[in-house]
Tab-separated table of C-alpha atoms in Angstrom:
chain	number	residue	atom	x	y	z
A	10	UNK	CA	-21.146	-35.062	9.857
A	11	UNK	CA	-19.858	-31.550	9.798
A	12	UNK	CA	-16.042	-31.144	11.267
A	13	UNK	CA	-15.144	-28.857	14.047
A	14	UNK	CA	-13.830	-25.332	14.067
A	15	UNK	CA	-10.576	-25.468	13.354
A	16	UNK	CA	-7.488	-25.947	15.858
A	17	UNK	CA	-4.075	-24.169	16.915
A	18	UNK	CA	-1.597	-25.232	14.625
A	19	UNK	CA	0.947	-28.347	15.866
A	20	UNK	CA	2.846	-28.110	12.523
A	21	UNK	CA	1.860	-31.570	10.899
A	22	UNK	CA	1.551	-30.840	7.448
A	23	UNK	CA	-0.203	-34.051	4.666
A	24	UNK	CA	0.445	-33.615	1.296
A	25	UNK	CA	-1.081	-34.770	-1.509
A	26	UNK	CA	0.864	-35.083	-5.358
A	27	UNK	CA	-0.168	-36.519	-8.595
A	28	UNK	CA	3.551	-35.990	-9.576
A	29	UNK	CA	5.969	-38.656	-7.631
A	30	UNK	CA	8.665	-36.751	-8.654
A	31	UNK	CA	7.640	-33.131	-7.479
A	32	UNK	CA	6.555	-35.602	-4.231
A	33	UNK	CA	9.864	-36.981	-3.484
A	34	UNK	CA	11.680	-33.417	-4.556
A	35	UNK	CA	9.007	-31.422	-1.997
A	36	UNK	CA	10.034	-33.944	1.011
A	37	UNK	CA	13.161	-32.887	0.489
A	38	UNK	CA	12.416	-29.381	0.659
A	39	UNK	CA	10.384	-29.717	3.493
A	40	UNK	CA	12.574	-31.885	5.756
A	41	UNK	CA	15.466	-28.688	5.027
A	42	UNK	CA	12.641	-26.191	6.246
A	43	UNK	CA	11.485	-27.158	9.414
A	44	UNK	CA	7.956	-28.445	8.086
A	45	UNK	CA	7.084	-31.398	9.900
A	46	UNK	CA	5.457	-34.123	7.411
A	47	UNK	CA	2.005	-36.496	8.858
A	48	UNK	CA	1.205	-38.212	5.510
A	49	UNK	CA	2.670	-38.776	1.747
A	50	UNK	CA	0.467	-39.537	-1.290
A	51	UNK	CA	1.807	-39.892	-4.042
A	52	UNK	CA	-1.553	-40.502	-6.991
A	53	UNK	CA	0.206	-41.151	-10.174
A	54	UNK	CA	-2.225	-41.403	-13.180
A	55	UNK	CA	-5.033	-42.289	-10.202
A	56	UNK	CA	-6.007	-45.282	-11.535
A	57	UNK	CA	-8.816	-46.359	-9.131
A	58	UNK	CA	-8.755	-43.225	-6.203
A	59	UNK	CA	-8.007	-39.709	-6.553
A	60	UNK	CA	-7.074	-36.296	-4.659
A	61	UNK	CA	-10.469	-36.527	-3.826
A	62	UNK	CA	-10.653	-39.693	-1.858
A	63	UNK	CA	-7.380	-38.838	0.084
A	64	UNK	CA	-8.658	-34.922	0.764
A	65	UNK	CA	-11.531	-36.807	2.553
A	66	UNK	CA	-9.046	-39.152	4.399
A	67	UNK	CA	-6.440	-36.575	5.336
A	68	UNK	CA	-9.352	-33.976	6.693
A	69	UNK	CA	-10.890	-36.968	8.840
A	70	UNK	CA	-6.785	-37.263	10.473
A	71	UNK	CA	-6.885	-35.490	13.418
A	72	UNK	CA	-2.648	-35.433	13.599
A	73	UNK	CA	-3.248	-33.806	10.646
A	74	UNK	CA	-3.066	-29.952	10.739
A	75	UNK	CA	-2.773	-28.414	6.822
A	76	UNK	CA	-3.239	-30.367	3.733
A	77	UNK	CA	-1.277	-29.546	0.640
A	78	UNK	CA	-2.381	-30.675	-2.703
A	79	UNK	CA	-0.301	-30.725	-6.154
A	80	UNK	CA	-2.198	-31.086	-9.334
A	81	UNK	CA	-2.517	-30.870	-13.006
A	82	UNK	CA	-6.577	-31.519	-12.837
A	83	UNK	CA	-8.868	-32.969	-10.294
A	84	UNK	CA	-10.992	-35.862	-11.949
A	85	UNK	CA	-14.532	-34.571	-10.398
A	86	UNK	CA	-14.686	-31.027	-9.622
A	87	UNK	CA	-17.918	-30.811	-8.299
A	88	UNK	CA	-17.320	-33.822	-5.476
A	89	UNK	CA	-13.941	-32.293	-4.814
A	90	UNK	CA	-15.539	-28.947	-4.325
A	91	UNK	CA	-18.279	-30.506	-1.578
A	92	UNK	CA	-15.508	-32.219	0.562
A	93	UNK	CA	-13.095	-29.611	-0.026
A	94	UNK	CA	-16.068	-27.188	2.048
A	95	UNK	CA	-16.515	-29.499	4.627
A	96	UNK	CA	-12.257	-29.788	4.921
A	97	UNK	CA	-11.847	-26.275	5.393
A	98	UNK	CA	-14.066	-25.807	7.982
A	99	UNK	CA	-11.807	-27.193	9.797
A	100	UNK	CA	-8.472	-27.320	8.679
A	101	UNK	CA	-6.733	-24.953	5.971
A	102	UNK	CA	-6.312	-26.702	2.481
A	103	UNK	CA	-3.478	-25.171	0.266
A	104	UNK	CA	-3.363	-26.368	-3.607
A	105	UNK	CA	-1.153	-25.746	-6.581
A	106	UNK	CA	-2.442	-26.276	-9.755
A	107	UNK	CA	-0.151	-26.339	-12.224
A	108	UNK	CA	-1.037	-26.703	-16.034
A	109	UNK	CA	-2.693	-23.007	-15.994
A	110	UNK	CA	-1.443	-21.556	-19.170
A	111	UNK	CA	-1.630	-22.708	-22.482
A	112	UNK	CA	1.560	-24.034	-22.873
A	113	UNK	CA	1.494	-25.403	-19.445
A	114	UNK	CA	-1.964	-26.943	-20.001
A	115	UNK	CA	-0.417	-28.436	-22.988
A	116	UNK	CA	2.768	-30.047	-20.881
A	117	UNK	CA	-0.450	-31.482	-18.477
A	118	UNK	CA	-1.770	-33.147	-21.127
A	119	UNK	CA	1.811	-34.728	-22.697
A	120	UNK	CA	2.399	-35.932	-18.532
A	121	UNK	CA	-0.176	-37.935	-17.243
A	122	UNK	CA	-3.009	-37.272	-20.446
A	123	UNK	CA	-5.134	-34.930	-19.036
A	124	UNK	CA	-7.228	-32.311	-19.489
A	125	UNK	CA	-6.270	-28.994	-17.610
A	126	UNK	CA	-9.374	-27.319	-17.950
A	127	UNK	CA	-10.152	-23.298	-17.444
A	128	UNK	CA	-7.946	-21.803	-15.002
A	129	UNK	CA	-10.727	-19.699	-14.147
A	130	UNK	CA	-12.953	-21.849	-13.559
A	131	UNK	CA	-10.954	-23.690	-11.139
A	132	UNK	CA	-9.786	-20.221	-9.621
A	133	UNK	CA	-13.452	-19.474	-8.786
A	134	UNK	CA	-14.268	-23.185	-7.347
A	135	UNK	CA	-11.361	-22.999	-4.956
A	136	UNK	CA	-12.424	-19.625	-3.689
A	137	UNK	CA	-15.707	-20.979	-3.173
A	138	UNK	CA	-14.887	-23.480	-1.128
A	139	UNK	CA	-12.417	-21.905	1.264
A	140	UNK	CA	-9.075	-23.507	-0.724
A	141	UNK	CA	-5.987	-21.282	-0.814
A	142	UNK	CA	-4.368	-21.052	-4.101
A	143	UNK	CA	-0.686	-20.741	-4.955
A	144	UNK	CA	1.125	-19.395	-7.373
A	145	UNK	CA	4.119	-20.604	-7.311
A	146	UNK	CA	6.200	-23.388	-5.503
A	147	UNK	CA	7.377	-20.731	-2.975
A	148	UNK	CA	4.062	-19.864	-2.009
A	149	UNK	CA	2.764	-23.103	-1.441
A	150	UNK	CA	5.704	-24.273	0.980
A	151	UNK	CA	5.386	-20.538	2.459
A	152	UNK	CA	1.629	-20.377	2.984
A	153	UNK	CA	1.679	-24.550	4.249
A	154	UNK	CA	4.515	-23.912	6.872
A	155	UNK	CA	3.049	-20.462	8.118
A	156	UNK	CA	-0.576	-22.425	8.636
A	157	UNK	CA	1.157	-25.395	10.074
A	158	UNK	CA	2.757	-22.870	12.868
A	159	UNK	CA	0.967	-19.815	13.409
A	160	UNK	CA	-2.453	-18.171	14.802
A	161	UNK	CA	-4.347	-16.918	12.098
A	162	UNK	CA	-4.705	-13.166	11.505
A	163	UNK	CA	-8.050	-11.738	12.176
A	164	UNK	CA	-7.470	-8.861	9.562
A	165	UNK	CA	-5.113	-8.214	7.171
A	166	UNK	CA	-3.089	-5.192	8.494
A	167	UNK	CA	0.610	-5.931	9.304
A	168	UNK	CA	3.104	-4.336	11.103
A	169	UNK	CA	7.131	-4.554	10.276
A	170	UNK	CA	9.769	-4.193	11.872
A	171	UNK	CA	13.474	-4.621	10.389
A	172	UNK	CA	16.849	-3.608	10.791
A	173	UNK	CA	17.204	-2.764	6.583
A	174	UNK	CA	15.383	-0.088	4.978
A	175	UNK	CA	15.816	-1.224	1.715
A	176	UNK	CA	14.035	-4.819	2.487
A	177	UNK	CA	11.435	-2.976	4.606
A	178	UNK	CA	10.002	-1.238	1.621
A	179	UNK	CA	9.973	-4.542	-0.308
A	180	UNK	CA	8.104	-6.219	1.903
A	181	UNK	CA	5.582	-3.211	1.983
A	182	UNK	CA	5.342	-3.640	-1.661
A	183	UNK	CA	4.948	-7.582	-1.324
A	184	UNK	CA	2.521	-7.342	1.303
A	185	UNK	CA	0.086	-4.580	-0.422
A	186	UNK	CA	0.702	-6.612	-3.664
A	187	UNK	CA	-0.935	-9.224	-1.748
A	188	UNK	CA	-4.370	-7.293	-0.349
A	189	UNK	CA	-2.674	-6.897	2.696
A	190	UNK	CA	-2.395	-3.389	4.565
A	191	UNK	CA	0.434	-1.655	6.098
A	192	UNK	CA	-1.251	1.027	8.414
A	193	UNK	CA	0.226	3.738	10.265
A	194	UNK	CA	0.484	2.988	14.087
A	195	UNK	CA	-1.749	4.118	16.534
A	196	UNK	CA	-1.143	7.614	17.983
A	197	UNK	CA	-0.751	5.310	21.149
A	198	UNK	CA	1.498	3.097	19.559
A	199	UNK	CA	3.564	5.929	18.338
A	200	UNK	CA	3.634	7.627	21.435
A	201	UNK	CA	5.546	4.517	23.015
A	202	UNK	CA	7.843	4.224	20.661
A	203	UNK	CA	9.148	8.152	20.478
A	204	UNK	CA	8.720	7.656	24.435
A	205	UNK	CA	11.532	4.684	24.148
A	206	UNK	CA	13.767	6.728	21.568
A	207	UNK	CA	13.749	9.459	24.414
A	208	UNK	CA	14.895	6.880	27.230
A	209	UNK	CA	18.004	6.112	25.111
A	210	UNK	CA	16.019	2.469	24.620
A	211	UNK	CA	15.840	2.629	20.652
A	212	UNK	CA	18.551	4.387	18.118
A	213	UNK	CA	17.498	8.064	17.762
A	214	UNK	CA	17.698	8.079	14.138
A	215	UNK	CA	15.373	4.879	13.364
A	216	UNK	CA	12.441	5.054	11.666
A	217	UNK	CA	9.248	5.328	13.827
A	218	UNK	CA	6.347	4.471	11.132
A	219	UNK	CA	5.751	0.970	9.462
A	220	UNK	CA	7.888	0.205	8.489
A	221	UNK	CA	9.854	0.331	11.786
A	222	UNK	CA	13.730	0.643	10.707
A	223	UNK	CA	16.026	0.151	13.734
A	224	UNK	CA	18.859	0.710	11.368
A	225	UNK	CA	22.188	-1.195	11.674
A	226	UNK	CA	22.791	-0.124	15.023
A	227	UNK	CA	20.215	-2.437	16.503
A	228	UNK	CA	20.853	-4.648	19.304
A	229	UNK	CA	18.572	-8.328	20.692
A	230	UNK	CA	16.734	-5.630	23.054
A	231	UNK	CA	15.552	-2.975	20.295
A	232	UNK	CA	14.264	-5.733	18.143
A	233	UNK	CA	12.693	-7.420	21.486
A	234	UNK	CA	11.063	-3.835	22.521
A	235	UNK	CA	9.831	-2.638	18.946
A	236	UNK	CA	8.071	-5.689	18.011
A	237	UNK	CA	6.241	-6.143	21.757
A	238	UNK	CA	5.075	-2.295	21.240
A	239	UNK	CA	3.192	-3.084	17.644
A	240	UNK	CA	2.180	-6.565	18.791
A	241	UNK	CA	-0.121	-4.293	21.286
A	242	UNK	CA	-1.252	-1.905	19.540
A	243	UNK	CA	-4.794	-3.190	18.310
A	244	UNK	CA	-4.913	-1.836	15.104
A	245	UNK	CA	-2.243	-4.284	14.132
A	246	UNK	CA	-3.251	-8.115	13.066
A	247	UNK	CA	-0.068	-9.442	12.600
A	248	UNK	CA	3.958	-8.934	12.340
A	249	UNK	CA	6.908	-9.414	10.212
A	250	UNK	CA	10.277	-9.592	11.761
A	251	UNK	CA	12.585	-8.676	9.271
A	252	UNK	CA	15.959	-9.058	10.883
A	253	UNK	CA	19.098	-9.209	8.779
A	254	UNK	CA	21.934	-11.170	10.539
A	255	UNK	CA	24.608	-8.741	9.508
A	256	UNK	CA	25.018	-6.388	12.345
A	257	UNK	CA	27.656	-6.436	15.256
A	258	UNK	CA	24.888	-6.054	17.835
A	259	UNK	CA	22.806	-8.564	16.900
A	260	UNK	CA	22.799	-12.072	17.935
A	261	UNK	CA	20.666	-15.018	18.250
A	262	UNK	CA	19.035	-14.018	21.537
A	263	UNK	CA	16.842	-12.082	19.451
A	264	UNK	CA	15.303	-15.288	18.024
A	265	UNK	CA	14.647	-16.482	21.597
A	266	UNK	CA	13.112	-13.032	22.495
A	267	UNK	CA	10.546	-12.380	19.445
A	268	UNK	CA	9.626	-16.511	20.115
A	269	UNK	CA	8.474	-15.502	23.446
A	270	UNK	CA	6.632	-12.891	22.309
A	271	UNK	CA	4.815	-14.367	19.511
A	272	UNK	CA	3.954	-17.001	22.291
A	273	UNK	CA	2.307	-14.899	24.464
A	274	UNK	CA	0.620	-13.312	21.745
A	275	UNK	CA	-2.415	-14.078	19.796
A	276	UNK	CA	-1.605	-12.536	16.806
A	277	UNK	CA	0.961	-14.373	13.916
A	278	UNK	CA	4.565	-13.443	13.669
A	279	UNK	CA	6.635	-14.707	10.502
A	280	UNK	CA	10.377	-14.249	10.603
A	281	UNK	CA	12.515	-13.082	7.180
A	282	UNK	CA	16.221	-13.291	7.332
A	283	UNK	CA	17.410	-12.698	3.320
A	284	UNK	CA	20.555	-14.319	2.288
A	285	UNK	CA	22.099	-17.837	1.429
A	286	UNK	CA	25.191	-18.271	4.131
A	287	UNK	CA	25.328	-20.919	6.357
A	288	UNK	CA	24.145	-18.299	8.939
A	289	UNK	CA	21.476	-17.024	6.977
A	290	UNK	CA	20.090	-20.642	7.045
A	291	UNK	CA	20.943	-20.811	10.640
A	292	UNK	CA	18.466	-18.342	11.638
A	293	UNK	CA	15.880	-18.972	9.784
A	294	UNK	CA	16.518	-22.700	11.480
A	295	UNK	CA	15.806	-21.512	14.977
A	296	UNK	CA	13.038	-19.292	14.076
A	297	UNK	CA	11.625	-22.542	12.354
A	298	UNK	CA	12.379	-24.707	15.557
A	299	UNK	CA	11.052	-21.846	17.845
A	300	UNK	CA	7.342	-22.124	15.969
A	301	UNK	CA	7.817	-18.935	14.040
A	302	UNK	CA	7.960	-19.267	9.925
A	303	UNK	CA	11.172	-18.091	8.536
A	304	UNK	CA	11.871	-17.096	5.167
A	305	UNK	CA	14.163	-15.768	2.739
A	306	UNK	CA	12.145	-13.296	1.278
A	307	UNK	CA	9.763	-10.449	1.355
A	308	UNK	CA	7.271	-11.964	-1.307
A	309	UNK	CA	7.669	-15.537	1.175
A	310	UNK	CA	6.918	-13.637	3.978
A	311	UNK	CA	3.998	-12.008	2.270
A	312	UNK	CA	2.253	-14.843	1.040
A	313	UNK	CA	2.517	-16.784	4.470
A	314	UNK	CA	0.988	-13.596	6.253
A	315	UNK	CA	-1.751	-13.421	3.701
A	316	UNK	CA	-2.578	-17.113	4.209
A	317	UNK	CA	-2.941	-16.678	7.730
A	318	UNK	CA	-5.305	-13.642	7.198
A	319	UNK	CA	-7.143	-15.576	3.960
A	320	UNK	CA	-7.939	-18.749	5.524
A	321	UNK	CA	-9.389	-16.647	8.727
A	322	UNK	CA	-11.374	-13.981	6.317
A	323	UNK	CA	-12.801	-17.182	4.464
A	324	UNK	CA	-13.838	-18.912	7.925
A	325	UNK	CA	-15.512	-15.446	8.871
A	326	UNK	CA	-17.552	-15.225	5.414
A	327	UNK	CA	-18.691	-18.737	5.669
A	328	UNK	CA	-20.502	-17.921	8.571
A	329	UNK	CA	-21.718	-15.472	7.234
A	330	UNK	CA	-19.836	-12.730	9.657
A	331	UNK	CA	-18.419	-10.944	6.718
A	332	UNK	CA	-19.696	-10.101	3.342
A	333	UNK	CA	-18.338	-11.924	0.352
């Protein structure tokens, strides 16, 4: 029986981990970053069932949203590639597989005795059957939380707006590193915004294109109006909120304003805040708690947009709306 289209997030991540002790140290992580957990598996050496078996368990759960999977090789690839394609029909599966150099392939087979296999070859069979891949351990937390509480993106052109010109061009670079786009607004779009730089209702001096730059001066409302403008303009698929704690006229309020846009919205907002204060993890808290992804990075930021606009571009090509 094939599974149903997929749903709006509720932010119930599974997780799946041949390594208990990458398990019990990514619990921790997620319990400090707002990522709610449905189900644990921990497979050890998988002695009689394996990522396999629980992929087809966890993507029968309905309480459960995204499925993350650790491993250092998966047993069958060919099963695991059937009910992986019936899984992500429905729900977004995110995997990293570690082992995928030589030296790392080598440190696979001195853990748990197995056999790594081509990183190529399991590159290609995860594309094939709608898995996202990551990279890294920051990408896999990033891309799981964004799917577990965002809209996907129907394309991949982003809009951002920031208060830090400096951290606005890295996340340009971090998002077209990732395939994503960074247009230039509408003339439309444009038109509003030099419209509310006229009415005294954004700084004079900011920067209009995308990036936006609102500069240090900003204040709750600039943020609030500059991010509602690009969230309407329709050649925009989703937004990053780069807000940097640090000025006098910011303050929290801002959280609860972009929130309430992103709800009305049907297009995905994710929330950067760099820095490793108390109040740096403060905001990135309430963005978390207000259903918006917050990280501490550009290239986290990036990599939870382009999972949003992957997963939905995959969806699209397997029926057959978009060429491969």
């Amino acid at each position: 029986e094939k599974l149903s289209a997929p749903k709006p997030p509720r932010g119930r991540i599974s997780m799946i981990t041949q390594s208990g002790a990458f398990g019990v140290a990514s619990l921790d992580y997620m319990a400090g970053h707002g990522m709610g957990i449905r189900r644990f598996v921990s497979l050890g050496n998988k002695c009689d069932l394996d990522e396999t078996d629980f992929l087809e368990f966890l993507g029968r759960d309905e309480l459960t949203d995204v499925i993350l999977i650790y491993v250092e090789d998966i047993r069958d690839g060919r099963r695991f590639m059937e009910v992986a394609k019936d899984i992500t029909a429905q729900k977004p599966v995110v995997v990293l597989k570690a082992g995928w150099t030589s030296a790392g392939a080598r440190a696979v087979r001195s853990h748990t005795g197995a056999m790594a296999g081509s990183d190529a070859v399991y590159d290609a069979a995860f594309k094939q059957c709608g898995v996202l891949r990551a990279r890294t351990v920051e990408e896999f937390f990033s891309m799981g939380k964004a799917l577990s509480k965002q809209p996907l993106a129907e394309g991949p052109r982003v809009a951002i707006v920031t208060n830090a010109g400096g951290p606005g061009v890295l996340t340009v670079d971090a998002c077209e590193a990732r395939g994503l786009v960074v247009p230039e607004f509408s003339e439309a779009t444009m038109a509003r915004l030099e419209g509310l730089v006229e009415e005294g209702k954004l700084p004079p001096f900011m920067s209009i294109g995308n990036p936006i730059d609102l500069t240090v001066s900003v204040t709750d409302e600039m943020f609030k109006l500059a991010v509602e403008v690009v969230l309407e303009d329709p050649g925009i698929d989703g937004v990053i909120v780069l807000g940097l704690h640090h000025p006098p006229g910011l303050s929290e309020d801002y959280i609860d304003m972009i929130a309430e846009l992103a709800r009305r919205s049907r297009k995905p907002v994710v929330a950067c805040d760099m820095g490793g204060t108390d109040m740096a993890d403060y905001v990135r808290r309430r963005f978390d708690e207000k259903g918006i992804p917050a990280f501490g990075s550009p290239e986290e930021a990036a990599a939870a947009m382009w999972a949003l606009y992957a997963y939905r571009a995959y969806l699209r090509r397997a029926k057959g709306l978009e060429a491969p």
